[in-house]
Coordinates of C-alpha atoms in Angstrom, one line a residue:
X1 CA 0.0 0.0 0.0
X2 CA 1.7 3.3 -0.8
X3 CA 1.7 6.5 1.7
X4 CA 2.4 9.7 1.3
X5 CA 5.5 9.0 2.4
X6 CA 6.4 7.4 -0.3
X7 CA 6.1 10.3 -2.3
X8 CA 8.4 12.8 -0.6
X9 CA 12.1 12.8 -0.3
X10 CA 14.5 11.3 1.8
X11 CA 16.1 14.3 2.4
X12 CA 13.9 17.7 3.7
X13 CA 14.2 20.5 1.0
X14 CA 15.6 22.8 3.7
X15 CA 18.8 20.4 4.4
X16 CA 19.5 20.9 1.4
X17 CA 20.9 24.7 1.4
X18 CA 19.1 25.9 -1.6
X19 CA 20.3 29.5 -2.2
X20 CA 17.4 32.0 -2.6
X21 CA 17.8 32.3 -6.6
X22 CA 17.6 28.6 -6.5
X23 CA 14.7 28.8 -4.7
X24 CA 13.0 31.1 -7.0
X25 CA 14.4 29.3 -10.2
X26 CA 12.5 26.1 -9.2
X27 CA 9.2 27.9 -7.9
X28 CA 9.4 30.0 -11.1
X29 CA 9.5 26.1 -13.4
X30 CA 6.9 25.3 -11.0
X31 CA 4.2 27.8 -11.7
X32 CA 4.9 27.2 -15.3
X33 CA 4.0 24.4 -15.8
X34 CA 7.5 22.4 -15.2
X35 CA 5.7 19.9 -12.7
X36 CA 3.3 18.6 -15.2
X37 CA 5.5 18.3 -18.7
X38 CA 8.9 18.6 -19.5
X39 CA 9.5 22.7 -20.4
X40 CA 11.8 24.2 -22.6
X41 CA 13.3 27.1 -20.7
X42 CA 15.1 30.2 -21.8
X43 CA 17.6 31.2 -19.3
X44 CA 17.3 35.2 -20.4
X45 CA 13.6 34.6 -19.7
X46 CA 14.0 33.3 -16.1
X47 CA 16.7 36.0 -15.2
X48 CA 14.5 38.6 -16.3
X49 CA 11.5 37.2 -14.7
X50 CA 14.0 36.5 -11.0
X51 CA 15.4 39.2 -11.6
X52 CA 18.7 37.7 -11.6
X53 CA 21.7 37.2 -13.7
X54 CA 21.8 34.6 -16.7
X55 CA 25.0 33.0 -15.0
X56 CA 23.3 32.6 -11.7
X57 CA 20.4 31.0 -14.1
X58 CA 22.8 28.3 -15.6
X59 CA 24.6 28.0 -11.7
X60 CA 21.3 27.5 -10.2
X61 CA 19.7 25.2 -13.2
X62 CA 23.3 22.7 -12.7
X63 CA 22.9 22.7 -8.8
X64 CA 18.8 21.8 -8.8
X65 CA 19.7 19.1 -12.0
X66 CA 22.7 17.9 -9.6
X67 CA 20.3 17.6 -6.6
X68 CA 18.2 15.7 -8.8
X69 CA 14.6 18.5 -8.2
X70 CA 15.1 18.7 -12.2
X71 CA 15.1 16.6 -14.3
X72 CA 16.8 16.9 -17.7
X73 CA 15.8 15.1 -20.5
X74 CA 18.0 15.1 -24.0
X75 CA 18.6 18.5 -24.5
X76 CA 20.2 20.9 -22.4
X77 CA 16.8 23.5 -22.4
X78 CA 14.4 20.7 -21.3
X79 CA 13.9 20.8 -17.7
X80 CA 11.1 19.2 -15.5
X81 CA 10.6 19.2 -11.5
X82 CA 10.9 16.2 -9.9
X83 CA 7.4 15.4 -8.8
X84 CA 8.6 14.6 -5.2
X85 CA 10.0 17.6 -4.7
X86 CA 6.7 19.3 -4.9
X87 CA 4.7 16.7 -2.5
X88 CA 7.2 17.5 -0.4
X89 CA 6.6 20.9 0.2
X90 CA 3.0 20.1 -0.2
X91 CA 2.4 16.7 1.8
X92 CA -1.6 17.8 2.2
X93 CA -1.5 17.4 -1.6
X94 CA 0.3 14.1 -1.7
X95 CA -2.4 12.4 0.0
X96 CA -4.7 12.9 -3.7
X97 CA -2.5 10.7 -5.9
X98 CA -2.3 8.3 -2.9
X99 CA -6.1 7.9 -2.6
X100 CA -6.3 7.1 -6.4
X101 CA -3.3 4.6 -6.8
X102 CA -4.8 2.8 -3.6
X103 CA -8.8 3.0 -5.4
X104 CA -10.2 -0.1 -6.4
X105 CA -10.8 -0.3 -10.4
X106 CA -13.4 0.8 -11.6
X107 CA -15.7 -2.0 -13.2
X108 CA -18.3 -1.5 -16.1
X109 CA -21.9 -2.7 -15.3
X110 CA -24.3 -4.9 -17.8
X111 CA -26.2 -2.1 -18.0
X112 CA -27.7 -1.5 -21.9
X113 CA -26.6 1.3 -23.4
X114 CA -28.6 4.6 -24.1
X115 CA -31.2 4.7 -26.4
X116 CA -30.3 7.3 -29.3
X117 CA -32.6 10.6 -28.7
X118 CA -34.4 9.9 -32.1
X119 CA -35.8 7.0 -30.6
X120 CA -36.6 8.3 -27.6
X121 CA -38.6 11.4 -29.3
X122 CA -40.5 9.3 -31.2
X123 CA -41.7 7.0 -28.0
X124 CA -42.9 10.1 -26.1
X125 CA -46.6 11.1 -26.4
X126 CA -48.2 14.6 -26.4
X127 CA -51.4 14.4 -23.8
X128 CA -53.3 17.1 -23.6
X129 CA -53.8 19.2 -20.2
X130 CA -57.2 19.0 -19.3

């Protein structure tokens, strides 16, 4: 049976010295969309947008990918946060995907299907209100 538990980290986010642009580099690939897909980032964009240097971008992008809380698939611009890093900081939230993995299946009944709503039109009858 899994927990929520088993969808956080071994290690607690804050033993791991993140440095504030860090920080704000992963919650800014969080709130676009980062968690959910793997995102093609633009390093000028996020520096901009942290208000930070483009080195600290590339620093801070190595570190997180090193730490594993990103992932990097193929290419060097394709980033995604690791999904346990987010239930993590969010172990209310981790207790969603828990309830669903642990759900029974969901089984189909014999149950005929719907009539079409041609054939249902033509069984109703008009009755006049007296």
């Amino acid at each position: 049976m899994t927990t929520p538990a088993d969808l956080s980290m071994t290690h607690p986010i804050y033993t791991l010295n993140l440095t504030d642009a860090q920080r704000n580099i992963l919650e800014w690939l969080t709130q676009n969309g980062a968690l959910f897909t793997t995102l093609e980032v633009d390093p000028a964009q996020i520096a901009d947008d942290c208000s930070t240097s483009i080195s600290t971008v590339y620093d801070a992008l190595t570190r997180l990918t090193t730490l594993r809380l990103l992932q990097r698939t193929g290419e060097t611009t394709l980033y995604r946060v690791n999904p346990r890093c987010f239930f993590a900081q969010n172990p209310d939230l981790a207790q969603l995907p828990v309830d669903a993995l642990n759900a029974p299946d969901i089984q189909p009944d014999a149950r005929p299907s719907r009539t079409s709503t041609t054939d249902a039109q033509r069984r109703r009858q008009v009755r006049p209100v007296s």
